[in-house]
XYZ file of C-alpha atoms in Angstrom:
427
model
C 0.050 0.027 0.091
C 1.236 3.505 -0.911
C 2.181 5.789 2.029
C -0.020 8.325 0.366
C -3.101 6.029 1.385
C -2.909 7.376 4.968
C -3.713 10.980 3.961
C -7.092 11.948 5.008
C -9.786 11.369 2.557
C -11.158 14.754 3.507
C -8.251 16.446 1.500
C -6.891 13.549 -0.846
C -10.561 12.874 -2.158
C -12.467 16.093 -2.023
C -13.142 18.173 -4.802
C -11.360 21.351 -5.606
C -7.718 19.810 -4.573
C -6.502 19.093 -8.103
C -7.471 21.050 -11.082
C -6.505 21.494 -14.809
C -3.016 21.125 -16.133
C -1.582 24.665 -17.155
C 2.293 24.304 -17.596
C 5.252 22.329 -15.989
C 8.899 23.852 -15.845
C 11.533 21.279 -15.371
C 15.406 21.361 -14.453
C 17.855 18.461 -13.937
C 21.587 18.355 -13.849
C 23.950 15.521 -14.142
C 26.913 16.148 -11.850
C 27.484 17.911 -8.746
C 30.521 19.763 -7.428
C 31.502 17.535 -4.646
C 30.487 13.813 -4.013
C 30.288 12.010 -0.848
C 32.439 9.126 -0.087
C 30.660 6.352 -1.602
C 29.286 8.472 -4.923
C 31.456 7.464 -7.915
C 31.512 10.142 -10.705
C 30.520 9.325 -14.118
C 32.184 9.854 -17.404
C 29.851 12.900 -18.165
C 31.181 16.209 -18.314
C 31.897 18.149 -15.136
C 28.636 19.915 -15.162
C 25.452 19.856 -17.386
C 21.945 20.871 -16.956
C 18.744 21.286 -18.889
C 15.491 23.006 -18.462
C 12.394 23.128 -20.463
C 8.706 23.767 -20.435
C 6.108 20.838 -20.681
C 2.622 21.794 -22.034
C 0.798 18.498 -21.183
C 0.440 15.968 -18.617
C 1.605 13.229 -21.061
C 4.759 15.229 -21.526
C 5.271 15.111 -17.914
C 4.854 11.373 -17.826
C 7.250 10.804 -20.564
C 9.737 13.240 -18.852
C 9.331 11.154 -15.745
C 10.193 8.024 -17.632
C 13.313 9.694 -18.843
C 14.125 10.629 -15.433
C 13.748 6.992 -14.018
C 16.204 5.923 -16.640
C 18.724 8.672 -16.666
C 18.861 9.206 -12.929
C 20.295 12.698 -12.831
C 21.647 14.319 -9.598
C 19.082 16.864 -9.372
C 15.523 17.098 -10.850
C 13.084 19.731 -10.329
C 9.226 19.954 -11.401
C 7.570 23.198 -11.112
C 3.925 23.597 -11.893
C 2.421 27.066 -12.461
C -0.972 28.334 -12.706
C -2.493 30.299 -15.754
C -3.172 33.304 -13.694
C -1.120 34.961 -10.876
C -4.409 35.014 -8.790
C -4.452 31.329 -8.579
C -0.885 30.880 -7.353
C -0.646 28.859 -4.218
C -4.156 28.103 -4.118
C -6.330 25.234 -4.468
C -7.020 23.503 -6.700
C -3.531 22.608 -7.842
C -2.565 22.803 -11.655
C -2.158 18.858 -11.861
C -4.246 15.930 -11.687
C -4.273 13.422 -8.857
C -2.991 10.748 -10.987
C 0.133 12.604 -11.881
C 0.714 13.942 -8.470
C 0.704 10.638 -7.101
C 3.133 9.396 -9.493
C 5.381 12.153 -8.811
C 5.166 11.845 -4.918
C 5.835 8.149 -5.185
C 8.808 8.560 -7.819
C 10.209 11.379 -5.831
C 9.376 10.076 -2.431
C 7.669 13.406 -1.321
C 6.862 13.995 2.204
C 3.188 12.949 2.797
C 2.506 16.274 4.710
C 2.855 18.240 1.297
C -0.643 18.400 0.515
C -1.722 19.701 4.068
C 0.881 22.200 3.932
C -0.403 23.536 0.445
C -3.898 23.603 1.910
C -2.948 25.906 4.783
C -1.244 28.524 2.746
C 1.143 29.611 5.556
C 4.708 29.554 6.037
C 5.859 26.044 7.135
C 8.962 24.033 7.513
C 9.084 20.339 7.960
C 11.762 17.975 7.847
C 12.299 14.040 8.238
C 15.898 13.016 8.781
C 16.826 9.378 8.442
C 18.648 7.845 11.324
C 22.164 6.808 10.720
C 21.517 3.003 10.980
C 22.952 0.959 8.171
C 19.704 -1.006 7.104
C 20.590 -0.905 3.492
C 17.515 -3.109 2.618
C 15.158 -0.365 3.361
C 13.836 1.099 0.155
C 13.447 4.767 1.652
C 16.764 4.475 3.641
C 18.763 7.528 3.401
C 15.953 9.933 2.137
C 15.674 13.200 3.859
C 12.515 14.785 3.274
C 11.764 18.433 3.415
C 8.625 20.849 2.942
C 9.410 24.480 2.627
C 6.690 26.807 2.291
C 6.408 30.682 2.160
C 3.171 32.401 3.146
C 0.629 32.510 0.210
C 1.037 35.401 -2.097
C 1.023 36.055 -5.945
C 4.272 34.266 -6.302
C 5.724 32.251 -3.222
C 7.514 29.002 -3.266
C 5.975 25.831 -1.866
C 8.937 23.236 -2.204
C 8.707 19.773 -1.359
C 12.338 18.241 -1.497
C 13.697 14.795 -1.142
C 17.466 14.348 -0.691
C 19.209 11.102 -0.470
C 22.175 11.294 1.806
C 24.023 8.167 0.340
C 23.785 9.193 -3.478
C 23.402 13.015 -3.028
C 20.294 12.887 -5.492
C 17.871 15.629 -4.997
C 14.276 15.773 -6.149
C 12.044 18.865 -5.792
C 8.410 19.437 -6.420
C 7.283 23.157 -6.422
C 3.911 24.925 -6.546
C 2.902 28.570 -6.009
C 5.441 30.494 -8.229
C 4.843 32.304 -11.342
C 6.474 30.999 -14.505
C 9.046 33.950 -14.697
C 9.993 33.380 -11.014
C 10.828 29.528 -11.618
C 12.784 30.560 -14.853
C 14.795 32.954 -12.679
C 15.253 30.106 -10.205
C 16.566 27.797 -12.898
C 18.707 30.381 -14.659
C 20.374 30.846 -11.129
C 20.977 27.216 -10.642
C 22.425 27.032 -14.064
C 24.676 29.934 -13.647
C 26.708 28.088 -11.089
C 29.750 26.452 -12.377
C 28.774 23.186 -10.466
C 25.655 22.599 -8.135
C 26.944 22.557 -4.470
C 26.131 19.046 -2.817
C 23.534 19.315 -0.149
C 19.657 19.380 0.314
C 19.546 23.198 0.913
C 20.942 24.146 -2.420
C 17.659 24.615 -4.153
C 15.482 26.160 -1.330
C 18.478 28.494 -0.512
C 18.649 29.734 -4.129
C 14.881 30.278 -4.057
C 14.897 32.386 -0.843
C 17.982 34.313 -2.036
C 15.985 35.493 -5.334
C 12.939 36.333 -3.285
C 15.156 38.380 -1.058
C 16.349 40.326 -4.142
C 12.829 41.041 -5.329
C 11.659 41.954 -1.751
C 14.413 44.331 -1.435
C 13.580 45.999 -4.997
C 10.019 46.458 -3.801
C 11.084 47.880 -0.397
C 13.321 50.143 -2.061
C 10.779 51.307 -4.590
C 8.342 52.117 -1.681
C 10.849 54.096 0.163
C 11.741 56.139 -2.892
C 7.995 56.946 -3.093
C 7.734 57.937 0.587
C 10.860 60.081 0.087
C 8.956 61.663 -2.942
C 5.932 62.247 -0.499
C 8.125 63.812 2.188
C 9.679 66.179 -0.342
C 6.272 67.151 -1.685
C 4.642 67.840 1.752
C 7.921 69.676 3.121
C 8.579 67.124 5.760
C 11.771 66.022 4.218
C 13.370 69.283 4.153
C 12.281 70.016 7.764
C 14.134 66.961 8.975
C 17.122 67.199 6.675
C 17.665 70.807 5.616
C 21.008 69.886 4.096
C 19.364 67.892 1.356
C 19.536 69.608 -2.007
C 18.006 67.406 -4.486
C 16.369 70.074 -6.569
C 12.913 69.195 -5.544
C 10.318 71.887 -4.574
C 7.882 71.919 -1.975
C 4.613 72.634 -3.348
C 1.980 74.877 -1.671
C 0.104 72.439 0.744
C -3.014 74.306 -0.087
C -2.899 72.922 -3.648
C -1.775 69.325 -2.690
C -3.894 66.385 -3.773
C -3.790 64.918 -0.180
C -6.547 62.265 -0.904
C -4.256 60.785 -3.455
C -1.167 60.826 -1.061
C -3.224 59.432 1.689
C -4.160 56.504 -0.532
C -0.674 55.852 -1.508
C 0.420 55.916 2.270
C -2.215 53.511 3.403
C -1.256 51.224 0.613
C 2.593 51.357 1.724
C 1.611 50.553 5.199
C -0.334 47.289 3.827
C 2.572 46.396 1.701
C 5.317 46.799 4.659
C 3.209 44.782 6.892
C 3.101 41.977 4.235
C 6.896 42.377 3.516
C 7.816 42.185 7.037
C 5.713 38.987 7.584
C 7.501 37.642 4.495
C 10.800 38.676 5.883
C 10.395 37.312 9.460
C 8.922 34.129 8.103
C 11.702 33.742 5.591
C 14.296 34.092 8.273
C 12.666 31.531 10.380
C 12.755 29.312 7.251
C 16.435 29.864 6.599
C 17.093 29.287 10.454
C 15.555 25.959 10.144
C 17.213 25.073 7.103
C 20.590 25.823 8.609
C 19.947 23.827 11.756
C 18.766 20.925 9.677
C 22.041 20.889 7.793
C 23.987 21.300 10.789
C 21.990 18.031 12.060
C 22.876 16.246 8.659
C 26.635 17.174 9.270
C 26.572 15.796 12.663
C 24.864 12.504 11.441
C 27.456 12.416 8.653
C 30.274 12.468 11.250
C 28.809 9.703 13.272
C 28.259 7.631 10.114
C 31.811 7.396 9.079
C 32.515 6.969 5.366
C 28.943 7.922 4.308
C 28.419 11.488 4.904
C 28.651 14.730 3.407
C 31.770 16.702 2.459
C 31.705 18.833 5.705
C 33.531 21.802 4.273
C 30.872 22.181 1.422
C 28.263 21.975 4.165
C 29.876 24.541 6.236
C 29.763 26.694 3.011
C 26.087 26.087 2.611
C 25.450 26.964 6.257
C 27.302 30.158 5.935
C 25.342 31.004 2.816
C 22.023 30.159 4.851
C 23.110 32.480 7.704
C 23.938 35.198 5.226
C 20.491 35.000 3.468
C 18.974 34.875 6.964
C 20.580 38.155 7.934
C 19.306 39.574 4.605
C 15.886 38.774 5.594
C 16.181 40.080 9.316
C 17.579 43.264 7.837
C 14.526 43.633 5.519
C 12.146 42.990 8.520
C 13.815 45.574 10.504
C 13.761 47.929 7.465
C 9.935 47.377 6.982
C 9.401 48.361 10.773
C 11.343 51.443 10.115
C 9.551 52.488 7.093
C 6.272 51.555 8.587
C 6.855 54.091 11.312
C 8.032 56.618 8.959
C 5.044 56.184 6.857
C 2.773 56.468 10.033
C 4.484 59.792 10.836
C 3.942 60.903 7.260
C 0.396 60.125 7.411
C -0.179 62.191 10.395
C 1.409 65.073 8.815
C -0.885 64.618 5.839
C -3.910 64.229 8.117
C -2.819 67.591 9.765
C -2.573 69.121 6.210
C -6.047 67.870 5.456
C -7.506 69.354 8.670
C -5.540 72.687 7.669
C -7.313 72.408 4.356
C -10.795 71.790 5.814
C -9.998 74.871 8.215
C -8.920 76.992 5.328
C -12.138 75.839 3.415
C -14.429 76.579 6.346
C -12.574 80.138 6.637
C -13.284 80.679 2.944
C -16.871 79.552 3.345
C -17.338 82.028 6.496
C -15.826 84.841 4.111
C -18.209 84.003 1.358
C -21.224 83.874 3.796
C -19.973 87.243 5.271
C -19.819 88.561 1.735
C -23.304 87.253 1.135
C -24.724 88.762 4.270
C -23.118 92.237 3.449
C -24.888 91.947 0.020
C -28.117 91.009 1.675
C -27.798 94.126 4.001
C -27.196 96.196 0.977
C -30.150 94.661 -0.713
C -32.213 95.333 2.299
C -31.231 98.917 2.381
C -32.023 99.328 -1.284
C -35.368 97.611 -0.761
C -36.168 100.127 2.003
C -35.297 102.836 -0.189
C -37.570 101.269 -2.845
C -40.332 101.111 -0.365
C -39.973 104.757 0.518
C -40.067 105.768 -2.975
C -42.920 103.549 -3.590
C -44.752 105.444 -0.495
C -44.210 108.666 -2.192
C -45.296 107.515 -5.355
C -48.553 106.327 -3.700
C -49.059 109.685 -1.855
C -48.754 111.511 -5.201
C -50.842 109.149 -6.995
C -53.407 109.813 -4.067
C -53.283 113.514 -4.599
C -53.685 112.945 -8.412
C -56.757 110.913 -7.605
C -58.155 113.672 -5.554
C -57.502 116.339 -8.325
C -59.220 113.935 -10.689
C -62.221 113.688 -8.460
C -62.560 117.574 -8.633
C -62.205 117.692 -12.316
C -64.898 114.960 -12.767
C -67.351 116.881 -10.252
C -66.767 120.058 -12.308
C -67.238 118.302 -15.375
C -70.405 116.623 -14.078
C -71.721 120.084 -12.862
C -71.325 122.081 -16.108
C -71.949 119.217 -18.552
C -75.737 119.393 -18.728
C -75.875 123.138 -19.215
C -73.363 122.583 -22.190
C -75.379 119.738 -23.429
C -78.476 121.858 -23.468
C -76.961 124.897 -25.314
C -75.722 122.633 -27.918
C -78.797 120.412 -28.222
C -81.425 123.527 -28.647
C -79.769 126.315 -30.832
C -81.403 129.845 -31.371
C -83.511 130.260 -34.511
C -82.140 132.287 -37.182
C -83.974 135.667 -37.918
C -85.045 136.398 -41.265
C -83.459 139.491 -42.932
C -85.919 142.140 -44.234
C -85.927 142.674 -47.673
C-alpha cells in the first residue's frame, strides 16, 4: 500500500484539490561539485544541466520515464497556474494521478498536501537515522517541505535528498513562470551545483530576497518623494539639496497621497511578515544542515563533504541576515510612513479649516450683500410710498375735475342741443 493512502480522505479525495494542468517547468543536472564518499563520478562532463517547459501531462509522464532511466543528480518539477491570482491556491494545476506518481517517484513527504492547503509559512523535515539498514527502500532519504506565506508568487517546495547518493528531487507549486525561470537560471549559472539538500531552497529564498528588497526600495523612494512634496523631508534634513521643490500645501492632492501611504502600510506589513517568516525558514534550514553534518560525522565514510556543508550553512546565515535586515527596514519604514500619514492628516485638517474660513468669508460677503439689498429695498419702499402719496393727490384732483365736469356738462349739452332760430333778413 502506498504511504499516501494514509492521507485524510477529506483532503485527498475532496473536490477542488486537483485541477486542470497549465504548465510544468523542469530542470535537471547530471553532476554536482562535491560527491560524498561512496558516490562514483560518471564519465559525463563536469557539469551539465537542462531545463524546458512541458505543455501537457503526457509530456510530464514521458519526462518522468526519462528521469527514471537517466537518474540525474538534481531534478525539479515546477507547476504554474494560468493566472497569478491562482498561485498557491487550491485547486493545484495538476491531476491526482500525476501528483501521486510524482509523490511516489520523488518520495515526497506525505505532509505536502496539508501544507499546501494551509497557505502559511511552514517548515517540516524528516531526517533518516544513521543506521545501516541498506535493505530499506527509502533508507537515506531526507524529506523537507518548505513553504512561504501564500502570495502572488511564493515558493512551496517539497524536497527529497538522498544522503547516500546525493540525489535531489523537488516539486514546486505557487511560483509564477518567470520566477521559476529565474530560479533555474540561477542554478544554471553555478559552475557546478553544490552538494546538499538546501541548495535549491536557498537559491529560491535568495531570489525572493532580491525581489523583496527591490520592492521595499521602490516604496521607500516613493515615501521620500511624498516627504519632499509635503515639506517634511526638508524640515528633517535641511542639508538635502535634490532640486525638488515643496508644493504649496493648499494645492496638494492629499487624498491621493493618503491612499498611497495606506497602500505602503499594507505592503510593509506583508513584506515584514514575509521577511520574518523567511528568516525563520532559513534558520530551520541551517539547523537541519548542521544536524545532517552531525549525522554524517557519526556515520563514518557515508556522509557529506563537511567543508562544503559549512559553506552552505554560511550562505544560509547570510541570506537569513538579509531577511532580518529587511524585516527591520520594514518596521522603520512603517513608522516613517505612519509619521508622514499624521502629517498629511494635519494638512487635510488645515485644508478643511481653510475651506471653512473661505466659506465663512463667502457667507459674510453674502450677508453684506443681503444687507445692501435690504437697504435698497427699504429705499424702494420709501419711493413707492412717495409715489403712492402723489398718486393719491392726483386721484383727488381728478375727482374735482370730474365733479366740475359733471356740474357743467348738462348746461353745455342743453346749449348745444337747442340752438337759437335764425332771424329772417328784411328785404
